[in-house]
Structures are given as C-alpha cells and as structure tokens.
Short mmCIF file of C-alpha atoms in Angstrom, two decimals:
data_model
loop_
_atom_site.label_atom_id
_atom_site.label_comp_id
_atom_site.label_asym_id
_atom_site.label_seq_id
_atom_site.Cartn_x
_atom_site.Cartn_y
_atom_site.Cartn_z
CA LYS C 1 38.20 34.33 -87.80
CA ARG C 2 40.21 33.36 -84.77
CA ASN C 3 37.18 31.66 -83.30
CA GLU C 4 36.59 29.87 -86.56
CA ALA C 5 40.24 28.89 -86.66
CA ARG C 6 40.03 27.65 -83.09
CA GLN C 7 36.90 25.73 -83.92
CA TYR C 8 38.60 24.27 -86.94
CA ALA C 9 41.62 23.38 -84.80
CA ALA C 10 39.40 21.73 -82.17
CA LYS C 11 37.53 19.83 -84.82
CA MET C 12 40.80 18.80 -86.39
CA GLU C 13 42.10 17.57 -83.03
CA ALA C 14 38.87 15.64 -82.45
CA LEU C 15 39.13 14.13 -85.89
CA VAL C 16 42.77 13.26 -85.29
CA ASN C 17 41.93 11.62 -81.97
CA ARG C 18 39.06 9.72 -83.54
CA LEU C 19 41.28 8.56 -86.39
CA GLU C 20 43.93 7.45 -83.92
CA GLN C 21 41.28 5.58 -81.96
CA GLN C 22 40.06 3.90 -85.14
CA ASN C 23 43.61 3.02 -86.11
CA PHE C 24 44.19 1.52 -82.65
CA GLU C 25 40.99 -0.54 -82.93
CA MET C 26 41.98 -1.66 -86.41
CA GLU C 27 45.38 -2.78 -85.11
CA GLU C 28 43.71 -4.74 -82.29
CA LYS C 29 41.38 -6.38 -84.79
CA GLU C 30 44.36 -7.21 -87.00
CA VAL C 31 46.09 -8.83 -84.01
CA LEU C 32 42.96 -10.88 -83.27
CA LEU C 33 42.68 -11.91 -86.90
CA ALA C 34 46.34 -12.93 -86.94
CA ALA C 35 45.84 -15.02 -83.80
CA GLN C 36 42.78 -16.70 -85.31
CA VAL C 37 44.69 -17.38 -88.52
CA LYS C 38 47.50 -19.01 -86.51
CA HIS C 39 44.96 -21.07 -84.58
CA LEU C 40 43.34 -22.19 -87.81
CA GLN C 41 46.75 -23.06 -89.24
CA ASN C 42 47.50 -25.19 -86.18
CA THR C 43 44.13 -26.94 -86.39
CA VAL C 44 44.60 -27.60 -90.11
CA ARG C 45 48.08 -28.98 -89.45
CA ARG C 46 46.76 -31.18 -86.65
CA LEU C 47 43.90 -32.42 -88.80
CA LYS C 48 46.33 -33.28 -91.57
CA GLU C 49 48.49 -35.28 -89.18
CA GLU C 50 45.49 -37.11 -87.78
CA ASN C 51 44.20 -37.76 -91.28
CA ARG C 52 47.56 -39.21 -92.27
CA TYR C 53 47.56 -41.45 -89.19
CA LEU C 54 44.03 -42.53 -90.00
CA GLU C 55 45.03 -43.38 -93.55
CA GLU C 56 47.96 -45.46 -92.31
CA GLU C 57 45.74 -47.32 -89.84
CA LYS C 58 43.16 -47.79 -92.56
CA CYS C 59 45.76 -49.39 -94.82
CA GLU C 60 46.88 -51.64 -91.96
CA PHE C 61 43.29 -52.65 -91.25
CA GLU C 62 42.70 -53.41 -94.92
CA GLU C 63 45.81 -55.59 -95.03
CA ALA C 64 44.73 -57.43 -91.88
CA GLU C 65 41.24 -57.83 -93.32
CA ASN C 66 42.63 -59.31 -96.53
CA ASP C 67 44.81 -61.71 -94.54
CA THR C 68 41.88 -62.77 -92.41
CA ARG C 69 39.71 -63.26 -95.49
CA LEU C 70 42.36 -65.49 -97.03
CA ARG C 71 42.63 -67.49 -93.82
CA CYS C 72 38.86 -67.71 -93.61
CA GLN C 73 38.70 -69.09 -97.17
CA LYS C 74 41.28 -71.74 -96.30
CA LEU C 75 39.42 -72.56 -93.12
CA GLU C 76 36.15 -72.81 -95.05
CA VAL C 77 37.74 -75.37 -97.40
CA LYS C 78 38.93 -77.38 -94.41
CA LEU C 79 35.56 -76.95 -92.77
CA SER C 80 33.75 -78.32 -95.81
CA ALA C 81 36.02 -81.40 -95.83
CA LEU C 82 35.48 -81.90 -92.12
CA GLY C 83 31.75 -81.41 -92.62
CA GLU C 84 31.66 -84.26 -95.14
CA LYS C 85 33.53 -86.51 -92.74
CA LYS C 86 31.25 -85.40 -89.96
CA SER C 87 28.15 -86.21 -92.03
CA ASP C 88 29.47 -89.76 -92.67
CA LEU C 89 30.19 -90.24 -89.00
CA GLN C 90 26.79 -88.83 -88.10
CA VAL C 91 25.12 -91.41 -90.36
CA GLN C 92 26.97 -94.17 -88.51
CA LEU C 93 26.10 -92.60 -85.19
CA GLN C 94 22.44 -92.41 -86.16
CA GLN C 95 22.43 -96.10 -87.03
CA ASN C 96 24.06 -96.93 -83.70
CA ALA C 97 21.64 -94.59 -81.94
CA ARG C 98 18.67 -96.33 -83.55
CA THR C 99 19.91 -99.72 -82.39
CA MET C 100 20.51 -98.33 -78.90
CA SER C 101 17.07 -96.69 -78.87
CA ASN C 102 15.45 -100.00 -79.83
CA LEU C 103 17.29 -101.77 -77.04
CA ARG C 104 16.39 -99.03 -74.60
CA SER C 105 12.73 -99.19 -75.62
CA THR C 106 12.68 -102.94 -75.00
CA LEU C 107 14.39 -102.44 -71.65
CA SER C 108 11.94 -99.70 -70.73
CA GLU C 109 9.06 -102.01 -71.66
CA GLU C 110 10.47 -104.75 -69.45
CA GLU C 111 11.04 -102.27 -66.67
CA ARG C 112 7.46 -101.06 -67.04
CA LYS C 113 6.14 -104.62 -66.79
CA ARG C 114 8.30 -105.21 -63.73
CA ASN C 115 7.00 -102.02 -62.13
CA GLU C 116 3.43 -103.09 -62.86
CA ALA C 117 4.11 -106.45 -61.22
CA ARG C 118 5.62 -104.67 -58.23
CA GLN C 119 2.61 -102.36 -58.00
CA TYR C 120 0.24 -105.34 -58.17
CA ALA C 121 2.26 -107.08 -55.45
CA ALA C 122 2.17 -103.92 -53.35
CA LYS C 123 -1.60 -103.70 -53.77
CA MET C 124 -2.06 -107.33 -52.76
CA GLU C 125 0.25 -106.85 -49.80
CA ALA C 126 -1.79 -103.82 -48.75
CA LEU C 127 -4.94 -105.92 -49.07
CA VAL C 128 -3.40 -108.65 -46.90
CA ASN C 129 -2.34 -106.09 -44.32
CA ARG C 130 -5.83 -104.64 -44.28
CA LEU C 131 -7.36 -108.09 -43.77
CA GLU C 132 -4.84 -108.84 -41.04
CA GLN C 133 -5.75 -105.57 -39.38
CA GLN C 134 -9.43 -106.49 -39.52
CA ASN C 135 -8.63 -109.90 -38.02
CA PHE C 136 -6.59 -108.23 -35.34
CA GLU C 137 -9.48 -105.91 -34.48
CA MET C 138 -11.91 -108.83 -34.37
CA GLU C 139 -9.55 -110.72 -32.10
CA GLU C 140 -9.37 -107.71 -29.79
CA LYS C 141 -13.16 -107.55 -29.68
CA GLU C 142 -13.28 -111.28 -28.98
CA ILE C 143 -10.82 -110.94 -26.11
CA GLU C 144 -12.81 -108.01 -24.74
CA THR C 145 -16.02 -110.06 -24.82
CA ARG C 146 -14.25 -112.97 -23.15
CA TYR C 147 -13.10 -110.65 -20.41
CA ARG C 148 -16.62 -109.33 -19.93
CA LEU C 149 -18.05 -112.87 -19.88
CA HIS C 150 -15.46 -113.90 -17.34
CA THR C 151 -16.29 -110.92 -15.13
CA LEU C 152 -20.02 -111.66 -15.46
CA GLU C 153 -19.34 -115.28 -14.60
CA ASN C 154 -17.65 -114.14 -11.41
CA ILE C 155 -20.17 -111.40 -10.62
CA VAL C 156 -23.56 -113.11 -11.23
CA PRO C 157 -23.24 -115.89 -8.62
CA ALA C 158 -21.91 -113.46 -6.07
CA MET C 159 -24.83 -111.12 -6.75
CA VAL C 160 -27.34 -113.96 -6.45
CA MET C 161 -25.80 -115.10 -3.19
CA TYR C 162 -25.67 -111.53 -1.95
CA TYR C 163 -29.34 -110.86 -2.67
CA LEU C 164 -30.34 -114.21 -1.17
CA TRP C 165 -28.30 -113.44 1.91
CA ARG C 166 -30.01 -110.03 2.15
CA MET C 167 -33.42 -111.53 1.83
CA LEU C 168 -32.77 -114.30 4.34
CA ASN C 169 -30.92 -112.35 7.02
CA ALA C 170 -32.42 -108.85 6.45
CA VAL C 171 -29.31 -107.27 7.88
CA ARG C 172 -29.37 -104.20 5.62
CA PRO C 173 -32.00 -102.38 3.58
CA PHE C 174 -32.50 -103.55 0.02
CA VAL C 175 -30.48 -101.70 -2.61
CA LYS C 176 -31.99 -101.64 -6.07
CA ASP C 177 -29.05 -100.30 -8.02
CA SER C 178 -26.89 -103.43 -8.40
CA GLN C 179 -24.61 -101.76 -10.94
CA THR C 180 -22.85 -99.70 -8.21
CA LEU C 181 -21.25 -102.78 -6.67
CA THR C 182 -17.63 -103.48 -7.45
CA ILE C 183 -16.46 -107.01 -6.91
CA HIS C 184 -12.84 -107.79 -7.59
CA SER C 185 -12.29 -111.20 -9.02
CA SER C 186 -9.51 -113.32 -7.52
CA ASN C 187 -9.08 -115.25 -10.73
CA SER C 188 -5.75 -114.27 -12.27
CA ASP C 189 -6.65 -115.92 -15.58
CA SER C 190 -8.80 -112.90 -16.55
CA VAL C 191 -5.74 -111.04 -17.94
CA LEU C 192 -5.34 -111.96 -21.62
CA VAL C 193 -2.38 -111.40 -23.90
CA ILE C 194 -2.93 -110.33 -27.55
CA LYS C 195 -0.64 -112.11 -29.96
CA SER C 196 0.17 -111.44 -33.57
CA PRO C 197 -2.70 -112.18 -36.00
CA LYS C 198 -0.38 -114.20 -38.21
CA GLN C 199 -0.07 -117.04 -35.65
CA THR C 200 -3.23 -118.98 -36.70
CA PRO C 201 -2.70 -122.11 -34.50
CA GLN C 202 -2.59 -119.95 -31.39
CA LYS C 203 -5.76 -118.21 -32.56
CA ARG C 204 -7.53 -121.51 -32.88
CA LYS C 205 -6.41 -122.53 -29.40
CA LYS C 206 -7.73 -119.26 -28.04
CA LEU C 207 -11.04 -119.80 -29.82
CA ARG C 208 -11.36 -123.28 -28.28
CA ARG C 209 -10.51 -121.86 -24.88
CA SER C 210 -13.07 -119.06 -25.34
CA ARG C 211 -15.72 -121.66 -26.26
CA GLN C 212 -14.93 -123.63 -23.13
CA ASP C 213 -15.10 -120.48 -21.01
CA ARG C 214 -18.41 -119.56 -22.59
CA GLU C 215 -19.82 -123.01 -21.89
CA GLU C 216 -18.66 -122.76 -18.29
CA VAL C 217 -20.35 -119.35 -17.95
CA GLN C 218 -23.54 -120.79 -19.43
CA ASP C 219 -23.43 -123.70 -16.96
CA ASN C 220 -22.91 -121.35 -14.03
CA LEU C 221 -25.81 -119.19 -15.21
CA ARG C 222 -28.03 -122.25 -15.56
CA ARG C 223 -27.13 -123.40 -12.05
CA SER C 224 -27.85 -119.95 -10.62
CA LEU C 225 -31.18 -119.83 -12.48
CA GLU C 226 -32.11 -123.27 -11.18
CA GLU C 227 -31.33 -122.14 -7.64
CA ILE C 228 -33.49 -119.04 -8.13
CA GLN C 229 -36.32 -121.12 -9.59
CA GLN C 230 -36.10 -123.50 -6.61
CA PHE C 231 -36.27 -120.50 -4.31
CA LEU C 232 -39.33 -119.20 -6.15
CA THR C 233 -41.09 -122.58 -6.05
CA SER C 234 -40.40 -122.85 -2.36
CA LYS C 235 -41.94 -119.39 -1.89
CA GLN C 236 -44.99 -120.38 -3.93
CA ARG C 237 -45.44 -123.57 -1.80
CA GLY C 238 -45.61 -121.41 1.29
CA GLU C 239 -42.44 -122.43 2.94
CA SER C 240 -41.41 -120.05 5.66
CA VAL C 241 -38.31 -117.95 5.36
CA ASP C 242 -37.00 -115.67 8.09
CA CYS C 243 -36.99 -112.28 6.35
CA PRO C 244 -39.08 -109.85 8.39
CA ASN C 245 -38.08 -106.60 6.64
CA ILE C 246 -38.10 -107.77 2.93
CA THR C 247 -41.30 -108.11 0.96
CA VAL C 248 -41.98 -110.66 -1.72
CA ASP C 249 -42.44 -107.94 -4.35
CA ALA C 250 -38.91 -106.62 -3.79
CA ALA C 251 -37.48 -110.10 -4.17
CA PHE C 252 -39.44 -110.63 -7.37
CA LEU C 253 -38.12 -107.33 -8.74
CA VAL C 254 -34.53 -108.38 -8.06
CA ILE C 255 -35.10 -111.78 -9.65
CA GLU C 256 -36.77 -110.17 -12.68
CA GLU C 257 -33.81 -107.85 -13.10
CA LEU C 258 -31.40 -110.77 -12.92
CA SER C 259 -33.43 -112.70 -15.50
CA ASN C 260 -33.37 -109.74 -17.88
CA ARG C 261 -29.61 -109.52 -17.55
CA CYS C 262 -29.31 -113.22 -18.28
CA THR C 263 -31.32 -112.82 -21.49
CA GLU C 264 -29.04 -109.96 -22.55
CA LEU C 265 -26.02 -112.13 -21.92
CA LYS C 266 -27.49 -114.92 -24.03
CA GLU C 267 -28.05 -112.55 -26.95
CA ARG C 268 -24.48 -111.29 -26.60
CA ILE C 269 -23.21 -114.89 -26.67
CA LYS C 270 -25.13 -115.55 -29.90
CA GLU C 271 -23.59 -112.47 -31.53
CA LEU C 272 -20.12 -113.61 -30.51
CA GLU C 273 -20.72 -117.06 -31.99
CA LEU C 274 -21.73 -115.49 -35.32
CA LYS C 275 -18.59 -113.33 -35.31
CA GLU C 276 -16.50 -116.39 -34.54
CA LYS C 277 -17.89 -118.21 -37.60
CA VAL C 278 -17.21 -115.21 -39.84
CA TYR C 279 -13.69 -114.95 -38.48
CA GLN C 280 -12.95 -118.62 -39.20
CA GLU C 281 -14.26 -118.26 -42.76
CA THR C 282 -12.04 -115.20 -43.35
CA LEU C 283 -9.02 -117.09 -42.01
CA LEU C 284 -9.61 -119.95 -44.46
CA ASN C 285 -10.15 -117.57 -47.39
CA GLU C 286 -7.06 -115.59 -46.39
CA ASP C 287 -4.84 -118.68 -46.59
CA GLU C 288 -6.17 -119.53 -50.05
CA ILE C 289 -5.70 -115.95 -51.35
CA LEU C 290 -2.15 -115.76 -49.99
CA ASN C 291 -1.17 -119.06 -51.62
CA LYS C 292 -2.65 -117.99 -54.95
CA MET C 293 -0.90 -114.59 -54.83
CA GLU C 294 2.41 -116.23 -53.95
CA MET C 295 2.17 -118.56 -56.98
CA ASP C 296 1.30 -115.64 -59.30
CA TYR C 297 4.23 -113.57 -58.02
CA LYS C 298 6.66 -116.45 -58.51
CA HIS C 299 5.47 -116.97 -62.08
CA GLN C 300 5.72 -113.23 -62.94
CA LEU C 301 9.18 -112.91 -61.38
CA LYS C 302 10.43 -115.93 -63.34
CA CYS C 303 9.13 -114.47 -66.63
CA ALA C 304 10.71 -111.08 -65.86
CA GLU C 305 14.07 -112.69 -65.04
CA ASP C 306 14.02 -114.63 -68.33
CA GLU C 307 13.28 -111.47 -70.31
CA LEU C 308 15.99 -109.58 -68.41
CA LEU C 309 18.59 -112.23 -69.29
CA HIS C 310 17.54 -112.03 -72.94
CA LYS C 311 17.87 -108.23 -72.95
CA GLN C 312 21.26 -108.41 -71.25
CA ALA C 313 22.50 -110.70 -74.02
CA GLU C 314 21.26 -108.21 -76.62
CA LEU C 315 22.99 -105.38 -74.77
CA GLU C 316 26.27 -107.29 -74.75
CA LYS C 317 25.99 -107.72 -78.52
CA ALA C 318 25.31 -103.99 -78.97
CA GLU C 319 28.29 -103.12 -76.74
CA ALA C 320 30.52 -105.33 -78.90
CA GLN C 321 29.34 -103.44 -82.00
CA LEU C 322 29.97 -100.13 -80.25
CA ARG C 323 33.50 -101.22 -79.36
CA LYS C 324 34.13 -101.82 -83.06
CA HIS C 325 33.07 -98.27 -83.83
CA ALA C 326 35.18 -96.85 -80.97
CA GLY C 327 38.12 -96.13 -83.31
CA ASP C 328 35.84 -94.20 -85.66
CA ARG C 329 34.51 -92.24 -82.72
CA GLU C 330 38.01 -91.26 -81.60
CA LEU C 331 38.77 -90.03 -85.12
CA GLU C 332 35.49 -88.15 -85.11
CA ILE C 333 36.35 -86.60 -81.75
CA GLN C 334 39.73 -85.45 -83.12
CA PHE C 335 38.04 -83.93 -86.17
CA GLN C 336 35.47 -82.30 -83.94
CA GLU C 337 38.19 -80.79 -81.71
CA ARG C 338 40.05 -79.49 -84.76
CA LEU C 339 36.82 -78.07 -86.13
CA ASN C 340 36.05 -76.38 -82.82
CA GLN C 341 39.58 -74.93 -82.76
CA LEU C 342 39.16 -73.54 -86.29
CA GLU C 343 35.79 -72.10 -85.38
CA ALA C 344 37.33 -70.45 -82.31
CA GLU C 345 40.10 -68.93 -84.48
CA THR C 346 37.56 -67.61 -86.97
CA LEU C 347 35.56 -66.12 -84.13
CA GLN C 348 38.71 -64.45 -82.76
CA LEU C 349 39.51 -63.02 -86.21
CA ARG C 350 35.97 -61.77 -86.57
CA ASP C 351 36.14 -60.17 -83.16
CA ALA C 352 39.43 -58.50 -84.13
CA LEU C 353 37.86 -57.22 -87.36
CA LEU C 354 34.88 -55.90 -85.46
CA GLN C 355 37.22 -54.20 -82.99
CA LYS C 356 39.18 -52.60 -85.84
CA ASP C 357 35.96 -51.49 -87.49
CA LYS C 358 34.87 -49.91 -84.22
CA GLU C 359 38.22 -48.10 -83.91
CA LYS C 360 37.90 -46.97 -87.53
CA LYS C 361 34.41 -45.64 -86.83
CA VAL C 362 35.71 -43.83 -83.75
CA LEU C 363 38.52 -42.23 -85.77
CA GLU C 364 36.10 -41.26 -88.51
CA GLY C 365 33.86 -39.70 -85.89
CA GLU C 366 36.85 -37.82 -84.49
CA GLN C 367 37.73 -36.61 -88.00
CA ILE C 368 34.14 -35.48 -88.57
CA ARG C 369 34.18 -33.72 -85.21
CA LEU C 370 37.42 -31.91 -86.08
CA THR C 371 36.09 -30.88 -89.49
CA ASN C 372 32.96 -29.58 -87.80
CA GLU C 373 35.10 -27.62 -85.35
CA LEU C 374 37.08 -26.16 -88.27
CA GLU C 375 33.87 -25.20 -90.04
CA GLU C 376 32.56 -23.61 -86.86
CA ALA C 377 35.81 -21.66 -86.48
CA ILE C 378 35.58 -20.46 -90.07
CA ASP C 379 31.94 -19.47 -89.57
CA ASN C 380 32.87 -17.61 -86.40
CA LEU C 381 35.64 -15.83 -88.30
CA GLU C 382 33.20 -14.81 -91.03
CA LYS C 383 30.68 -13.60 -88.47
CA PHE C 384 33.42 -11.68 -86.70
CA LYS C 385 34.44 -10.09 -89.99
CA GLU C 386 30.85 -9.19 -90.77
CA ASN C 387 30.43 -7.69 -87.33
CA ILE C 388 33.61 -5.68 -87.88
CA GLU C 389 32.65 -4.47 -91.37
CA LYS C 390 29.26 -3.08 -90.40
CA PRO C 391 30.48 -0.71 -87.66
CA LEU C 392 33.46 0.26 -89.81
CA ARG C 393 31.19 1.25 -92.67
CA GLU C 394 28.94 3.25 -90.38
CA GLU C 395 31.88 4.99 -88.78
CA VAL C 396 33.44 5.77 -92.18
CA GLU C 397 30.19 7.25 -93.45
CA ASN C 398 29.84 9.34 -90.32
CA HIS C 399 33.42 10.51 -90.66
CA ARG C 400 32.80 11.40 -94.28
CA LYS C 401 29.79 13.51 -93.46
CA LYS C 402 31.56 15.26 -90.63
CA VAL C 403 34.72 15.86 -92.66
CA LYS C 404 32.71 17.17 -95.64
CA GLU C 405 30.80 19.49 -93.35
CA LEU C 406 33.85 20.67 -91.40
CA LEU C 407 36.69 20.73 -93.90
CA GLY C 408 36.52 20.66 -97.63
CA ASP C 409 40.27 20.30 -97.72
CA LEU C 410 40.08 16.77 -96.44
CA ASP C 411 38.39 15.44 -99.60
CA VAL C 412 41.68 14.01 -100.82
CA ARG C 413 42.10 12.16 -97.58
CA GLU C 414 38.54 10.92 -97.77
CA GLN C 415 39.19 9.60 -101.25
CA GLU C 416 42.32 7.82 -100.06
CA LYS C 417 40.37 6.48 -97.14
CA ASN C 418 37.66 5.25 -99.47
CA GLU C 419 40.31 3.62 -101.59
CA THR C 420 41.75 1.91 -98.54
CA GLU C 421 38.25 0.81 -97.50
CA GLU C 422 37.63 -0.54 -100.96
CA MET C 423 40.95 -2.32 -100.73
CA HIS C 424 39.88 -3.73 -97.38
CA ARG C 425 36.58 -4.82 -98.84
CA LYS C 426 38.27 -6.43 -101.77
CA LEU C 427 40.69 -8.14 -99.46
CA VAL C 428 37.84 -9.27 -97.22
CA LYS C 429 35.93 -10.55 -100.23
CA GLU C 430 39.02 -12.31 -101.45
CA LEU C 431 39.53 -13.77 -97.98
CA LYS C 432 35.90 -14.87 -97.92
CA LYS C 433 36.30 -16.45 -101.32
CA ILE C 434 39.48 -18.17 -100.19
CA ASN C 435 37.81 -19.37 -96.97
CA ASN C 436 34.74 -20.58 -98.83
CA GLN C 437 36.94 -22.32 -101.34
CA ALA C 438 38.91 -23.91 -98.50
CA CYS C 439 35.67 -25.04 -96.84
CA ARG C 440 34.40 -26.55 -100.07
CA GLU C 441 37.70 -28.27 -100.64
CA LEU C 442 37.65 -29.66 -97.08
CA GLU C 443 34.08 -30.92 -97.50
CA GLU C 444 34.60 -32.41 -100.96
CA SER C 445 38.11 -33.81 -100.65
CA GLU C 446 41.18 -33.66 -98.42
CA VAL C 447 43.29 -30.51 -98.84
CA THR C 448 47.05 -30.96 -99.03
CA ILE C 449 49.37 -29.27 -96.56
CA SER C 450 51.30 -27.41 -99.26
CA GLU C 451 48.16 -25.68 -100.59
CA LEU C 452 47.15 -24.67 -97.07
CA LYS C 453 50.64 -23.31 -96.44
CA GLU C 454 50.51 -21.28 -99.66
CA GLU C 455 47.10 -19.89 -98.77
CA VAL C 456 48.31 -19.00 -95.28
CA GLN C 457 51.39 -17.29 -96.76
CA THR C 458 49.20 -15.31 -99.15
CA LEU C 459 47.02 -14.31 -96.23
CA GLU C 460 50.09 -13.20 -94.28
CA ARG C 461 51.33 -11.16 -97.24
CA GLU C 462 47.93 -9.54 -97.62
CA VAL C 463 47.83 -8.78 -93.91
CA ALA C 464 51.34 -7.31 -94.18
CA ASP C 465 50.17 -5.22 -97.15
CA LEU C 466 47.21 -4.08 -95.12
CA ARG C 467 49.47 -3.12 -92.25
CA ALA C 468 51.80 -1.26 -94.64
CA ALA C 469 48.86 0.56 -96.23
CA LEU C 470 47.52 1.49 -92.81
CA SER C 471 50.94 2.75 -91.71
CA HIS C 472 51.34 4.71 -94.96
CA GLU C 473 47.87 6.16 -94.48
CA ARG C 474 48.72 7.06 -90.91
CA VAL C 475 51.94 8.82 -92.02
CA SER C 476 50.15 10.70 -94.79
CA SER C 477 47.37 11.74 -92.43
CA GLU C 478 49.92 12.95 -89.87
CA ARG C 479 51.76 14.86 -92.61
CA LYS C 480 48.55 16.46 -93.77
CA LEU C 481 47.67 17.34 -90.23
CA LEU C 482 51.06 18.97 -89.82
CA GLU C 483 50.54 20.90 -93.06
CA VAL C 484 47.08 21.98 -91.98
CA GLY C 485 48.49 23.00 -88.59
CA ALA C 486 51.24 25.00 -90.29
CA GLU C 487 48.68 26.69 -92.54
CA LEU C 488 46.56 27.46 -89.51
CA GLU C 489 49.55 28.91 -87.69
CA ALA C 490 50.40 31.00 -90.77
CA ARG C 491 46.82 32.25 -90.92
CA ASP C 492 46.96 33.00 -87.22
CA ARG C 493 50.13 34.98 -87.76
CA GLN C 494 48.52 36.78 -90.70
CA LEU C 495 45.48 37.51 -88.61
CA ARG C 496 47.64 38.75 -85.78
CA SER C 497 49.68 40.89 -88.13
CA LEU C 498 46.48 42.24 -89.71
CA GLY C 499 45.10 42.91 -86.27
CA SER C 500 48.26 44.70 -85.20
CA ASP C 501 48.25 46.72 -88.46
CA SER C 502 44.63 47.67 -87.98
CA LEU C 503 45.31 48.70 -84.41
CA ALA C 504 48.30 50.77 -85.48
CA GLY C 505 46.24 52.45 -88.22
CA SER C 506 43.49 53.21 -85.79
CA LEU C 507 45.98 54.66 -83.35
CA HIS C 508 47.42 56.85 -86.04
#
C-alpha cells in the first residue's frame, strides 16, 4: 500500500508538473495572442486613418476635376469661336497662297528658261573653246613643221657641200650615216613664239611668213639639186675630179639618199599646205558661228529681261494686295497666340488630372496592399490558432487517458477541464466567426472604427474571462491536490498506525 501510495504520489506530482507546464504554455500563448490582437488593432487604426486621408484627397481631386471640366467647357466654346475665325482667315490665306503660287510658278518658268539659255550659252562657249584648242594645236604643229623645215634648209646645203668636199679632197673616209651629224644653225630666227589663238591677224601674218620660208626652202633645195645634177653630168661626160679614195658608186649612193630625203620633204610640204587650207576654212567658219551665237544670245537675253520686268510688276501688285491683308494677318496671329495659350492651359490641366489619377492609383494600390497584409495577418492568426488547438486536443486526450488509468478521483477535474476546453473551443469558434465576419466586412465595405473598437473590447473581455477561468481552474486544481495530499497523508498515518498495531500485536 505504501508503494502504491508512493506511486500515486509520484504520478500526482508528475501530473501536477505537467499541468503547470501546460498552464505556463497557455499563458505564453495568451500573451502572444494579446500582442497579435494589439498589432491588428494598430494596423486597423492605421488603415482607417489612411482610408480617411484617401477619401479626403479623393474629394479634393473630384472638386479639381469638376473645376477643370468647367474650364475646359468654357475653353471649348472659345475654341469653337476662334476656329470659325481661323477658318475664315484660312480661306483668305488660301486665296492669297494661290495667287502667290501662280506668280511663283511663272517666275520659276522664267527662271527655267533663263537657265536653259545659260546652259545653251555654256555649251556653245565650250564648243568655241574646243575649236580654239584645236586651232591652237594645229598652230603648234605648224610652228613645229616650220622649225623642222628651217633646220632642213640649213642642214641640206651644208650636207651637200660636206659630201662634195669629201669626194673632192678625200681627206677622211666616207661616212654613210648622215643622221649622226649635228650642225648648229647660226640663224636666230629659228626660235618661234606661240601667241594666243584668238589673235587672227597675227596668225595670218605667221602663215604668210611660213609660206615665204617654205618657198625659200624649196628654192634652196632646187639650187642644191641643180648643183648635184651638174656634178653628175660632169661625171658622166668624163671630166676628171681629184678623188683617189672615193668610188663613183659611193657618191651615187650619197646622192640617191639625198634625193630620197628631198622627196620626203616635198610630201611633207604638201601635207602642211593641206592643213593650212583646212585651218583657214575653220577660222572663217569660226567667225561666222561666233557672230551668229552672239546675236542669238542678245535676242534671248532681251526677251528674258522683258519677261522679268513684267513679272516684277505682277509681284509688286501682289505685294500691295498682301499689305492690305496685313491687318487681318495680325489679328489672326493674335487669335492664334490666344488659341495656343488656351491649348497650353488645357494641356497643363490634363497633365495635372493625369498626375492626380496616378496618385489616386498609387494610394489605392497602397490600400489594397494594406488590406492584403491585414488578411495575411488574420490568416496567420487562424493558422496559429489551428496549430495550437491540435496539440492541445492531443495533450488533453492523453491526460484524460492517463488520469482515468491512474486516478478515478480526478474525473470531476477532467469534466471541469473538458468544460473549460469546450469553452475555449466555443470562444475560438466565436473568435473565428468574428474574424471571418471582420474579413468579409473589410472586403465588402469599409468597417467603421467604433465597430472595430467594440469587437476589440469584446475580445479583451473574453480573453480576461479566459484568464479568470484559467486562474480559477488553477486554484481549484491546487486545492484538490492539497486535499488529495492530505488524504494521502492521512492514509499514510493510518497505514503507519496499522503497521505499528500489527507489530505490537505480533510482539505480544
């Protein structure tokens, strides 16, 4: 019995410790719940304040929007009136623009004709320059041929005299290659100056001079040929000439070579004469073409100047008409400036409205974010409560089983505990209902501060009732434990007394 009593006492102590631990955990959970309730109250209060501010700003924005709409209507009326005036002025401007466009088209046509005349003149000038260049090149070739003829005129007699001197005196051996000799002419008139091709009288003088030079060259060649022929005839007659080292064949070869060169020079002279004729014909044609082109240019320039004077008179008339409409243009410019100013004001008002709408959207987004945070906090609270209820139920069931197995005397306490648990469940259900109702009210419409305060007060009273019930339960459990301990002590004393009596009886 003592062992059983000790076991019962140990079990009772374990149960008491476990109950104290559970009570301590329940108190901690109550403190956490109270802190969460305070946090939720603060968030609800803050949301209400922000909602009130948002409502005030919304009213202000609506008033500003109404004012801007009224101003926009007035501005639209003014804009319509200005639009009518603008349309009238635009009609006048279109008429003036058409007249100006007609004048500009005529001017552009005249300018185009003038440009065509200039292009034609440029083409003819290029043609003249090209012909002058050709004449210049022909003159250069002519001068070059004159120089060559002059050099030949100086060289051929010297060569003939040289070869005759060689044949007669036989001082040196005969040299066949006569092209290697270089004889410098002492005539300073061989240097010719090229003048401008435009100076036609000087050209003609040069041509006459070149003809004279050519005739002189031809005369010199004829004289040299006559001398050679006389020499040949004298050789054929058998006249003696002192030339011991030179054969007759070599002399004939030299003479044949000189005759061939003379024929070449004659052909060259004929070619130069043909070129001279062509050059003179081109000079005559060039003078006629230039005179004709000059007359055409003068006629075209005179016509263009007459048309330009006519167009200038028309432009002066158009400018006079435009001066008449200058006053209307100034009025139109004033109306246009006023219209631009009104459009700028409307744009500013629209920008302000857009800015206010953006701020409103930002505030609405903030409100939605806060409501979402509140919903998340409520969901977390419900999850926390669910997580608390499940282990509490399991622990209560375990305690029931253990208490029923260990002590049948604790049934009353178990019933009270069940009642308290049922009360807790009811309170939790009521709190869930209240929270769900609050969530629905927050989602559907805005909850007033007074209702939230009342709900919070009811929650505080219920929490206080829970605390009072827990404290009462704790006191009753401690009292019962004391009673059980007293009963156990009494039983121990009875057992001791019975043991002492049994020992005394056995001793007797």
